[in-house]
């Protein structure tokens, strides 16, 4: 049974109905699907999104682990264990987990720097992430880089560079090789609201559409690009409206509901795997912490709005509530899952803090592949 | 073995590599249907299809990034820019992503960037530049600069088989030169089948005893002409074509300077920020005691590349300028 479906869609939305969208209010029980020039609101029937117990536990573990890993990293930063700076994705957990959990093992993930949950969902071990953040020898980059710039090749997760926007063309290239190899794989990438303003984003979307690539692009619109709100970033009511201009379907969804994210992304991935081409999904959340650990959020953010989202759209709390309300898990099972995630993150952190630093004598090793 | 043009040599290398390895593919603007701005890939799309000879939208950053993404998954893309100058659209892709990727322990990026470069009859500021100056300081990039048809074919094959990103500089000026019009040291027969030219091995175009003239790219022509002039004046000039800038054949450079004791460095790019500065520094650091004269450099004027013929002529290094520098060095 598919609760979210075109069959249940409303009449086409007139463009003027989209002006002045309030993401908190307008995405509460529906999402927007744009196909061709027609946009429709699709109602969400939560009962239909109810996962089986095993899936529910897995998603819960991943959401909770994402929160726990980032909180452990944050406290490790405060204790002086992270060189440089650190960027986290608090508030973005559902978008990261719900999307990457749809990927098959052999498929590639091209994440951005706030997608800790996507790394975990794809199988990047917390110890490896922690060792990387601490600049230690066991991190995948062996101390050469920091933050979620890291990839994890054993699980087909690419690295990224700080130049936001750059990764969308790279993701298109990964999807291009899947297409010419005809291996039936799709590629998932994430980009932020700020990243959509770059030329690279446009070049990649255009290329993906022209080449009909198996690529699903999730825009994690967390309503701030460093200190810049959407109103200074773009003028369209939703970034999903760009999709028909490129010649691909677009979606605007509540990115704080892991089940909605999972549903829409899995449909888009399936379509891509079948040769249906790329899709653009704007997944809205709220960045619940500063841009980086050094950022003073209160200097520029609308703190009332932020508190509202924190209260009502915290992805971890939301999923807890759903599971209880729909009687998928008991409060005891949920508490136990949180405790497990916390313990796993802390064990990984403690172990990573014991990992040696890389050998300074090898500073210039590995510049070239032999 | 036959005498073919530089363009034919490049085409042969690409064709043979595509026949050899199905992971090799070409991407760029107008390369398929149109055969490329300089017709290096004419007829390729008919043979290899649209999936392997990809006509990209006008978006250098986009298709360069896509090629890098494909390389991450084991493909071996060869990216063509219509003119080397347009590679500036793609710096973040090449310099920040591809170059550092292996160092960051994120795997090899086997990719070739083909850059038709340097001056060619009033190309003006955006169709005439020497791109090596932008990449030479970036760790992780190899830089090849073939000056002969033999090297063009063998080095392009080598670049495609290399697991690292390679900046492959092609000289537009050489594309159409008829082999019979070239000076003897550049008139090298090209094998019909497979061969590669290893990177990091300079070629001595002319042996000499009194002076070393280091060069690469278009200025091999001026170097050989000037050496001929000096020979008629009783001065023996050794002319070395570096062929690759990264890796650099330091041993060949140092050995020649140890022998002659005098060094002139010549390249089409400007002296400031040019590769010659680094070459001079290496020689000064490592074989200073063998030098009998100050190191000299000849390069372009310190300006953007001008278009109007008299300005362009004044901008570029000429045989006359090289002869003058050689004479001064010989007399020192």
Coordinates of N, CA, C and O in Angstrom, one line a residue, chain B residues 84-85 117-131 133-134 172 268-270 299-317:
Chain B
X84 N 43.0 25.9 -24.4 CA 43.5 25.8 -23.0 C 43.0 26.9 -22.1 O 42.8 26.6 -20.9
X85 N 42.8 28.0 -22.7 CA 42.4 29.2 -21.9 C 41.1 28.9 -21.1 O 41.0 29.5 -20.0
X117 N 47.0 24.7 -26.6 CA 47.6 25.9 -25.9 C 48.5 26.8 -26.8 O 48.8 26.4 -27.9
X118 N 48.9 27.9 -26.2 CA 49.9 28.8 -26.7 C 49.4 29.6 -27.9 O 48.3 29.4 -28.4
X119 N 50.3 30.5 -28.4 CA 50.0 31.4 -29.4 C 49.8 30.8 -30.8 O 50.5 29.8 -31.1
X120 N 48.9 31.3 -31.5 CA 48.7 30.8 -32.9 C 48.0 31.9 -33.7 O 46.8 32.1 -33.7
X121 N 48.8 32.7 -34.4 CA 48.4 33.8 -35.3 C 47.2 34.6 -34.7 O 46.0 34.3 -35.0
X122 N 47.5 35.6 -33.9 CA 46.5 36.5 -33.4 C 45.3 35.8 -32.7 O 44.2 36.2 -32.9
X123 N 45.6 34.9 -31.9 CA 44.5 34.3 -31.1 C 44.0 35.3 -30.0 O 42.9 35.1 -29.5
X124 N 44.8 36.2 -29.6 CA 44.4 37.2 -28.6 C 44.5 36.7 -27.2 O 44.9 35.6 -27.0
X125 N 44.0 37.5 -26.3 CA 44.2 37.2 -24.9 C 43.6 35.9 -24.4 O 44.1 35.3 -23.4
X126 N 42.5 35.4 -25.0 CA 41.8 34.3 -24.4 C 41.9 33.0 -25.3 O 41.2 32.0 -25.1
X127 N 42.8 33.0 -26.3 CA 43.0 31.8 -27.1 C 44.5 31.6 -27.4 O 44.9 31.0 -28.4
X128 N 45.4 32.0 -26.4 CA 46.8 32.0 -26.7 C 47.7 31.6 -25.5 O 48.9 31.6 -25.6
X129 N 47.1 31.3 -24.4 CA 47.9 31.3 -23.1 C 48.6 30.0 -22.9 O 48.3 29.0 -23.5
X130 N 49.6 30.1 -22.0 CA 50.4 28.9 -21.6 C 49.9 28.5 -20.2 O 50.3 29.1 -19.2
X131 N 49.2 27.4 -20.2 CA 48.5 27.0 -19.0 C 49.4 26.4 -17.9 O 49.0 26.3 -16.7
X133 N 51.7 27.5 -16.3 CA 52.0 28.4 -15.1 C 50.9 28.4 -14.1 O 51.1 28.7 -12.9
X134 N 49.7 28.0 -14.4 CA 48.6 27.9 -13.5 C 48.6 26.6 -12.7 O 48.0 26.5 -11.6
X172 N 48.8 24.1 -30.5 CA 47.9 24.3 -31.7 C 48.8 24.5 -32.9 O 48.5 24.1 -34.0
X268 N 57.7 29.8 -23.9 CA 56.8 30.8 -24.5 C 56.1 31.7 -23.4 O 55.8 32.8 -23.7
X269 N 55.9 31.1 -22.2 CA 55.2 31.8 -21.2 C 56.1 33.0 -20.7 O 57.3 33.0 -20.9
X270 N 55.5 33.9 -19.9 CA 56.3 35.0 -19.3 C 57.3 34.4 -18.3 O 57.1 33.3 -17.8
X299 N 61.6 34.7 -22.1 CA 60.2 34.3 -22.1 C 59.4 35.5 -22.8 O 60.0 36.4 -23.4
X300 N 58.1 35.4 -22.7 CA 57.3 36.4 -23.3 C 57.3 37.7 -22.5 O 57.9 37.8 -21.4
X301 N 56.8 38.8 -23.1 CA 56.7 40.1 -22.4 C 55.8 40.0 -21.2 O 54.9 39.1 -21.2
X302 N 56.0 40.8 -20.2 CA 55.2 40.8 -19.0 C 53.9 41.4 -19.2 O 53.6 42.5 -18.6
X303 N 53.0 40.9 -20.0 CA 51.7 41.4 -20.3 C 50.8 40.3 -20.7 O 51.2 39.2 -20.9
X304 N 49.5 40.6 -20.7 CA 48.6 39.6 -21.3 C 49.0 39.4 -22.8 O 49.7 40.2 -23.4
X305 N 48.4 38.3 -23.4 CA 48.8 38.1 -24.8 C 48.0 39.0 -25.8 O 46.8 39.0 -25.8
X306 N 48.7 39.9 -26.5 CA 48.0 40.9 -27.3 C 47.7 40.2 -28.7 O 48.3 39.2 -29.1
X307 N 46.7 40.8 -29.4 CA 46.2 40.2 -30.6 C 46.8 40.8 -31.9 O 47.2 40.0 -32.8
X308 N 47.0 42.1 -32.0 CA 47.5 42.7 -33.2 C 48.8 42.1 -33.6 O 49.7 42.0 -32.7
X309 N 49.1 41.8 -34.9 CA 50.3 41.1 -35.3 C 51.6 41.7 -34.8 O 52.4 41.0 -34.2
X310 N 51.8 43.0 -34.9 CA 53.1 43.5 -34.4 C 53.2 43.4 -32.9 O 54.3 43.2 -32.4
X311 N 52.1 43.5 -32.2 CA 52.2 43.4 -30.7 C 52.4 42.0 -30.4 O 53.2 41.7 -29.5
X312 N 51.7 41.1 -31.0 CA 51.9 39.6 -30.7 C 53.4 39.2 -30.9 O 54.0 38.5 -30.1
X313 N 53.9 39.7 -32.0 CA 55.3 39.4 -32.4 C 56.3 39.9 -31.3 O 57.2 39.2 -30.9
X314 N 56.0 41.1 -30.9 CA 56.8 41.7 -29.8 C 56.7 41.0 -28.5 O 57.6 40.9 -27.7
X315 N 55.5 40.5 -28.3 CA 55.2 39.8 -27.0 C 56.0 38.5 -26.9 O 56.6 38.1 -25.9
X316 N 56.0 37.7 -28.0 CA 56.5 36.3 -28.0 C 58.0 36.3 -28.0 O 58.7 37.2 -28.6
X317 N 58.6 35.3 -27.4 CA 60.1 35.1 -27.5 C 60.4 34.8 -29.0 O 59.6 34.1 -29.6

